[in-house]
Amino acid sequence: MASRHRSVATIGAVVAVVALASIPLSFTGPEGLRLVVIGPFLLAGPGTALILFLKPRRIRKGTGFEMLPLAVAIAVSFSLALAILLSTAMLYAGFWHPSAAVSGLAVLTLGLLVAVDRRSRREEPAP
């Protein structure tokens, strides 16, 4: 159980670091670095945070790597869907600012990760 909690914490920390790095890079920075950081974030960041937040029963019961393909598919599909919906809304509203969209998705991702961390601390048994 402790190793599963540790792996969730590690995944959450990696997603949080990439989300935090994508905020300033969405406004300025070398183009290559922006592509390397923001690309993977938009591909999987918000979806990974959602999976960690929801922690579906099938994924919780999965042992080892048997549920990994399902989790990756959900993370990528949710992240891309959210980015597309946000882009479409920005186009229809006449407010086309991709940097603001990336920052907003990063803040949403960080908010979900904070909720995951608070819940895991609350569910942790006392030593």
JSON list of C-alpha atoms in Angstrom, two decimals:
[
{"chain": "A", "resi": 1, "resn": "MET", "atom": "CA", "xyz": [0.00, 0.00, 0.00]},
{"chain": "A", "resi": 2, "resn": "ALA", "atom": "CA", "xyz": [2.85, 2.35, 0.83]},
{"chain": "A", "resi": 3, "resn": "SER", "atom": "CA", "xyz": [4.53, 1.71, -2.52]},
{"chain": "A", "resi": 4, "resn": "ARG", "atom": "CA", "xyz": [1.27, 2.47, -4.36]},
{"chain": "A", "resi": 5, "resn": "HIS", "atom": "CA", "xyz": [0.91, 5.73, -2.41]},
{"chain": "A", "resi": 6, "resn": "ARG", "atom": "CA", "xyz": [4.53, 6.55, -3.19]},
{"chain": "A", "resi": 7, "resn": "SER", "atom": "CA", "xyz": [4.04, 5.93, -6.92]},
{"chain": "A", "resi": 8, "resn": "VAL", "atom": "CA", "xyz": [0.92, 8.13, -6.98]},
{"chain": "A", "resi": 9, "resn": "ALA", "atom": "CA", "xyz": [2.85, 10.86, -5.15]},
{"chain": "A", "resi": 10, "resn": "THR", "atom": "CA", "xyz": [5.72, 10.56, -7.62]},
{"chain": "A", "resi": 11, "resn": "ILE", "atom": "CA", "xyz": [3.41, 10.79, -10.63]},
{"chain": "A", "resi": 12, "resn": "GLY", "atom": "CA", "xyz": [1.64, 13.77, -9.06]},
{"chain": "A", "resi": 13, "resn": "ALA", "atom": "CA", "xyz": [4.95, 15.50, -8.37]},
{"chain": "A", "resi": 14, "resn": "VAL", "atom": "CA", "xyz": [6.15, 15.04, -11.96]},
{"chain": "A", "resi": 15, "resn": "VAL", "atom": "CA", "xyz": [2.87, 16.37, -13.35]},
{"chain": "A", "resi": 16, "resn": "ALA", "atom": "CA", "xyz": [2.99, 19.32, -10.93]},
{"chain": "A", "resi": 17, "resn": "VAL", "atom": "CA", "xyz": [6.56, 20.22, -11.95]},
{"chain": "A", "resi": 18, "resn": "VAL", "atom": "CA", "xyz": [5.68, 20.12, -15.64]},
{"chain": "A", "resi": 19, "resn": "ALA", "atom": "CA", "xyz": [2.52, 22.17, -15.02]},
{"chain": "A", "resi": 20, "resn": "LEU", "atom": "CA", "xyz": [4.45, 24.77, -13.05]},
{"chain": "A", "resi": 21, "resn": "ALA", "atom": "CA", "xyz": [7.16, 24.94, -15.72]},
{"chain": "A", "resi": 22, "resn": "SER", "atom": "CA", "xyz": [4.59, 25.38, -18.48]},
{"chain": "A", "resi": 23, "resn": "ILE", "atom": "CA", "xyz": [3.13, 28.59, -17.02]},
{"chain": "A", "resi": 24, "resn": "PRO", "atom": "CA", "xyz": [6.12, 30.90, -17.57]},
{"chain": "A", "resi": 25, "resn": "LEU", "atom": "CA", "xyz": [7.17, 29.02, -20.71]},
{"chain": "A", "resi": 26, "resn": "SER", "atom": "CA", "xyz": [3.76, 29.61, -22.26]},
{"chain": "A", "resi": 27, "resn": "PHE", "atom": "CA", "xyz": [4.54, 33.34, -22.33]},
{"chain": "A", "resi": 28, "resn": "THR", "atom": "CA", "xyz": [8.26, 33.36, -23.13]},
{"chain": "A", "resi": 29, "resn": "GLY", "atom": "CA", "xyz": [11.26, 31.14, -23.53]},
{"chain": "A", "resi": 30, "resn": "PRO", "atom": "CA", "xyz": [13.23, 29.23, -26.13]},
{"chain": "A", "resi": 31, "resn": "GLU", "atom": "CA", "xyz": [10.96, 27.59, -28.69]},
{"chain": "A", "resi": 32, "resn": "GLY", "atom": "CA", "xyz": [12.57, 24.16, -28.34]},
{"chain": "A", "resi": 33, "resn": "LEU", "atom": "CA", "xyz": [12.17, 24.14, -24.57]},
{"chain": "A", "resi": 34, "resn": "ARG", "atom": "CA", "xyz": [8.58, 25.35, -24.88]},
{"chain": "A", "resi": 35, "resn": "LEU", "atom": "CA", "xyz": [7.80, 22.46, -27.22]},
{"chain": "A", "resi": 36, "resn": "VAL", "atom": "CA", "xyz": [9.46, 19.89, -24.93]},
{"chain": "A", "resi": 37, "resn": "VAL", "atom": "CA", "xyz": [7.63, 21.08, -21.79]},
{"chain": "A", "resi": 38, "resn": "ILE", "atom": "CA", "xyz": [4.25, 22.36, -22.99]},
{"chain": "A", "resi": 39, "resn": "GLY", "atom": "CA", "xyz": [3.66, 19.62, -25.57]},
{"chain": "A", "resi": 40, "resn": "PRO", "atom": "CA", "xyz": [3.68, 16.69, -23.13]},
{"chain": "A", "resi": 41, "resn": "PHE", "atom": "CA", "xyz": [1.80, 18.77, -20.56]},
{"chain": "A", "resi": 42, "resn": "LEU", "atom": "CA", "xyz": [-1.05, 19.46, -22.99]},
{"chain": "A", "resi": 43, "resn": "LEU", "atom": "CA", "xyz": [-0.98, 15.82, -24.09]},
{"chain": "A", "resi": 44, "resn": "ALA", "atom": "CA", "xyz": [-1.31, 14.24, -20.66]},
{"chain": "A", "resi": 45, "resn": "GLY", "atom": "CA", "xyz": [-1.13, 16.70, -17.75]},
{"chain": "A", "resi": 46, "resn": "PRO", "atom": "CA", "xyz": [-4.78, 17.55, -17.02]},
{"chain": "A", "resi": 47, "resn": "GLY", "atom": "CA", "xyz": [-5.92, 14.00, -17.74]},
{"chain": "A", "resi": 48, "resn": "THR", "atom": "CA", "xyz": [-3.36, 12.48, -15.40]},
{"chain": "A", "resi": 49, "resn": "ALA", "atom": "CA", "xyz": [-4.42, 14.85, -12.64]},
{"chain": "A", "resi": 50, "resn": "LEU", "atom": "CA", "xyz": [-8.06, 13.89, -13.25]},
{"chain": "A", "resi": 51, "resn": "ILE", "atom": "CA", "xyz": [-7.27, 10.17, -13.02]},
{"chain": "A", "resi": 52, "resn": "LEU", "atom": "CA", "xyz": [-5.36, 10.69, -9.79]},
{"chain": "A", "resi": 53, "resn": "PHE", "atom": "CA", "xyz": [-8.29, 12.73, -8.45]},
{"chain": "A", "resi": 54, "resn": "LEU", "atom": "CA", "xyz": [-11.06, 10.31, -9.45]},
{"chain": "A", "resi": 55, "resn": "LYS", "atom": "CA", "xyz": [-9.05, 7.11, -8.81]},
{"chain": "A", "resi": 56, "resn": "PRO", "atom": "CA", "xyz": [-11.62, 4.81, -10.42]},
{"chain": "A", "resi": 57, "resn": "ARG", "atom": "CA", "xyz": [-12.25, 1.48, -8.74]},
{"chain": "A", "resi": 58, "resn": "ARG", "atom": "CA", "xyz": [-10.97, -0.57, -11.68]},
{"chain": "A", "resi": 59, "resn": "ILE", "atom": "CA", "xyz": [-7.68, 1.28, -11.65]},
{"chain": "A", "resi": 60, "resn": "ARG", "atom": "CA", "xyz": [-7.39, 1.06, -7.84]},
{"chain": "A", "resi": 61, "resn": "LYS", "atom": "CA", "xyz": [-7.85, -2.71, -7.96]},
{"chain": "A", "resi": 62, "resn": "GLY", "atom": "CA", "xyz": [-5.44, -3.14, -10.86]},
{"chain": "A", "resi": 63, "resn": "THR", "atom": "CA", "xyz": [-2.20, -4.78, -9.88]},
{"chain": "A", "resi": 64, "resn": "GLY", "atom": "CA", "xyz": [1.06, -4.00, -11.56]},
{"chain": "A", "resi": 65, "resn": "PHE", "atom": "CA", "xyz": [0.84, -2.69, -15.09]},
{"chain": "A", "resi": 66, "resn": "GLU", "atom": "CA", "xyz": [-2.41, -4.36, -16.16]},
{"chain": "A", "resi": 67, "resn": "MET", "atom": "CA", "xyz": [-4.42, -1.12, -15.92]},
{"chain": "A", "resi": 68, "resn": "LEU", "atom": "CA", "xyz": [-1.71, 1.18, -17.26]},
{"chain": "A", "resi": 69, "resn": "PRO", "atom": "CA", "xyz": [-2.94, 1.23, -20.90]},
{"chain": "A", "resi": 70, "resn": "LEU", "atom": "CA", "xyz": [-6.44, 2.20, -19.79]},
{"chain": "A", "resi": 71, "resn": "ALA", "atom": "CA", "xyz": [-5.13, 4.95, -17.51]},
{"chain": "A", "resi": 72, "resn": "VAL", "atom": "CA", "xyz": [-2.87, 6.35, -20.24]},
{"chain": "A", "resi": 73, "resn": "ALA", "atom": "CA", "xyz": [-5.70, 6.31, -22.79]},
{"chain": "A", "resi": 74, "resn": "ILE", "atom": "CA", "xyz": [-8.04, 8.14, -20.42]},
{"chain": "A", "resi": 75, "resn": "ALA", "atom": "CA", "xyz": [-5.37, 10.70, -19.49]},
{"chain": "A", "resi": 76, "resn": "VAL", "atom": "CA", "xyz": [-4.46, 11.51, -23.09]},
{"chain": "A", "resi": 77, "resn": "SER", "atom": "CA", "xyz": [-8.05, 11.59, -24.35]},
{"chain": "A", "resi": 78, "resn": "PHE", "atom": "CA", "xyz": [-9.26, 13.84, -21.52]},
{"chain": "A", "resi": 79, "resn": "SER", "atom": "CA", "xyz": [-6.28, 16.19, -21.89]},
{"chain": "A", "resi": 80, "resn": "LEU", "atom": "CA", "xyz": [-6.74, 16.55, -25.64]},
{"chain": "A", "resi": 81, "resn": "ALA", "atom": "CA", "xyz": [-10.51, 16.95, -25.32]},
{"chain": "A", "resi": 82, "resn": "LEU", "atom": "CA", "xyz": [-10.12, 19.66, -22.70]},
{"chain": "A", "resi": 83, "resn": "ALA", "atom": "CA", "xyz": [-7.53, 21.52, -24.82]},
{"chain": "A", "resi": 84, "resn": "ILE", "atom": "CA", "xyz": [-9.77, 21.31, -27.90]},
{"chain": "A", "resi": 85, "resn": "LEU", "atom": "CA", "xyz": [-12.86, 22.50, -26.00]},
{"chain": "A", "resi": 86, "resn": "LEU", "atom": "CA", "xyz": [-10.92, 25.40, -24.51]},
{"chain": "A", "resi": 87, "resn": "SER", "atom": "CA", "xyz": [-9.51, 26.36, -27.92]},
{"chain": "A", "resi": 88, "resn": "THR", "atom": "CA", "xyz": [-12.95, 26.23, -29.50]},
{"chain": "A", "resi": 89, "resn": "ALA", "atom": "CA", "xyz": [-14.45, 28.36, -26.74]},
{"chain": "A", "resi": 90, "resn": "MET", "atom": "CA", "xyz": [-11.65, 30.90, -27.15]},
{"chain": "A", "resi": 91, "resn": "LEU", "atom": "CA", "xyz": [-12.23, 31.08, -30.91]},
{"chain": "A", "resi": 92, "resn": "TYR", "atom": "CA", "xyz": [-15.98, 31.60, -30.55]},
{"chain": "A", "resi": 93, "resn": "ALA", "atom": "CA", "xyz": [-15.47, 34.20, -27.82]},
{"chain": "A", "resi": 94, "resn": "GLY", "atom": "CA", "xyz": [-12.93, 36.11, -29.91]},
{"chain": "A", "resi": 95, "resn": "PHE", "atom": "CA", "xyz": [-10.37, 35.76, -27.12]},
{"chain": "A", "resi": 96, "resn": "TRP", "atom": "CA", "xyz": [-7.49, 33.91, -28.76]},
{"chain": "A", "resi": 97, "resn": "HIS", "atom": "CA", "xyz": [-4.66, 33.79, -26.20]},
{"chain": "A", "resi": 98, "resn": "PRO", "atom": "CA", "xyz": [-2.95, 30.39, -26.20]},
{"chain": "A", "resi": 99, "resn": "SER", "atom": "CA", "xyz": [-0.63, 31.43, -23.36]},
{"chain": "A", "resi": 100, "resn": "ALA", "atom": "CA", "xyz": [-3.61, 32.14, -21.14]},
{"chain": "A", "resi": 101, "resn": "ALA", "atom": "CA", "xyz": [-5.15, 28.80, -22.11]},
{"chain": "A", "resi": 102, "resn": "VAL", "atom": "CA", "xyz": [-2.00, 26.87, -21.16]},
{"chain": "A", "resi": 103, "resn": "SER", "atom": "CA", "xyz": [-1.79, 28.77, -17.89]},
{"chain": "A", "resi": 104, "resn": "GLY", "atom": "CA", "xyz": [-5.44, 28.07, -17.13]},
{"chain": "A", "resi": 105, "resn": "LEU", "atom": "CA", "xyz": [-5.00, 24.35, -17.82]},
{"chain": "A", "resi": 106, "resn": "ALA", "atom": "CA", "xyz": [-1.90, 24.34, -15.61]},
{"chain": "A", "resi": 107, "resn": "VAL", "atom": "CA", "xyz": [-3.81, 26.00, -12.75]},
{"chain": "A", "resi": 108, "resn": "LEU", "atom": "CA", "xyz": [-6.65, 23.47, -13.17]},
{"chain": "A", "resi": 109, "resn": "THR", "atom": "CA", "xyz": [-4.13, 20.62, -13.10]},
{"chain": "A", "resi": 110, "resn": "LEU", "atom": "CA", "xyz": [-2.41, 21.98, -10.00]},
{"chain": "A", "resi": 111, "resn": "GLY", "atom": "CA", "xyz": [-5.78, 22.40, -8.28]},
{"chain": "A", "resi": 112, "resn": "LEU", "atom": "CA", "xyz": [-6.67, 18.77, -8.95]},
{"chain": "A", "resi": 113, "resn": "LEU", "atom": "CA", "xyz": [-3.27, 17.64, -7.67]},
{"chain": "A", "resi": 114, "resn": "VAL", "atom": "CA", "xyz": [-3.70, 19.65, -4.46]},
{"chain": "A", "resi": 115, "resn": "ALA", "atom": "CA", "xyz": [-7.08, 17.98, -3.94]},
{"chain": "A", "resi": 116, "resn": "VAL", "atom": "CA", "xyz": [-5.47, 14.56, -4.48]},
{"chain": "A", "resi": 117, "resn": "ASP", "atom": "CA", "xyz": [-2.75, 15.36, -1.95]},
{"chain": "A", "resi": 118, "resn": "ARG", "atom": "CA", "xyz": [-5.25, 16.58, 0.67]},
{"chain": "A", "resi": 119, "resn": "ARG", "atom": "CA", "xyz": [-7.40, 13.50, 0.24]},
{"chain": "A", "resi": 120, "resn": "SER", "atom": "CA", "xyz": [-4.43, 11.13, 0.49]},
{"chain": "A", "resi": 121, "resn": "ARG", "atom": "CA", "xyz": [-3.25, 12.84, 3.69]},
{"chain": "A", "resi": 122, "resn": "ARG", "atom": "CA", "xyz": [-6.74, 12.55, 5.15]},
{"chain": "A", "resi": 123, "resn": "GLU", "atom": "CA", "xyz": [-7.01, 8.84, 4.26]},
{"chain": "A", "resi": 124, "resn": "GLU", "atom": "CA", "xyz": [-3.53, 8.01, 5.59]},
{"chain": "A", "resi": 125, "resn": "PRO", "atom": "CA", "xyz": [-3.68, 5.92, 8.77]},
{"chain": "A", "resi": 126, "resn": "ALA", "atom": "CA", "xyz": [-2.03, 7.40, 11.84]},
{"chain": "A", "resi": 127, "resn": "PRO", "atom": "CA", "xyz": [1.33, 5.78, 12.76]}
]
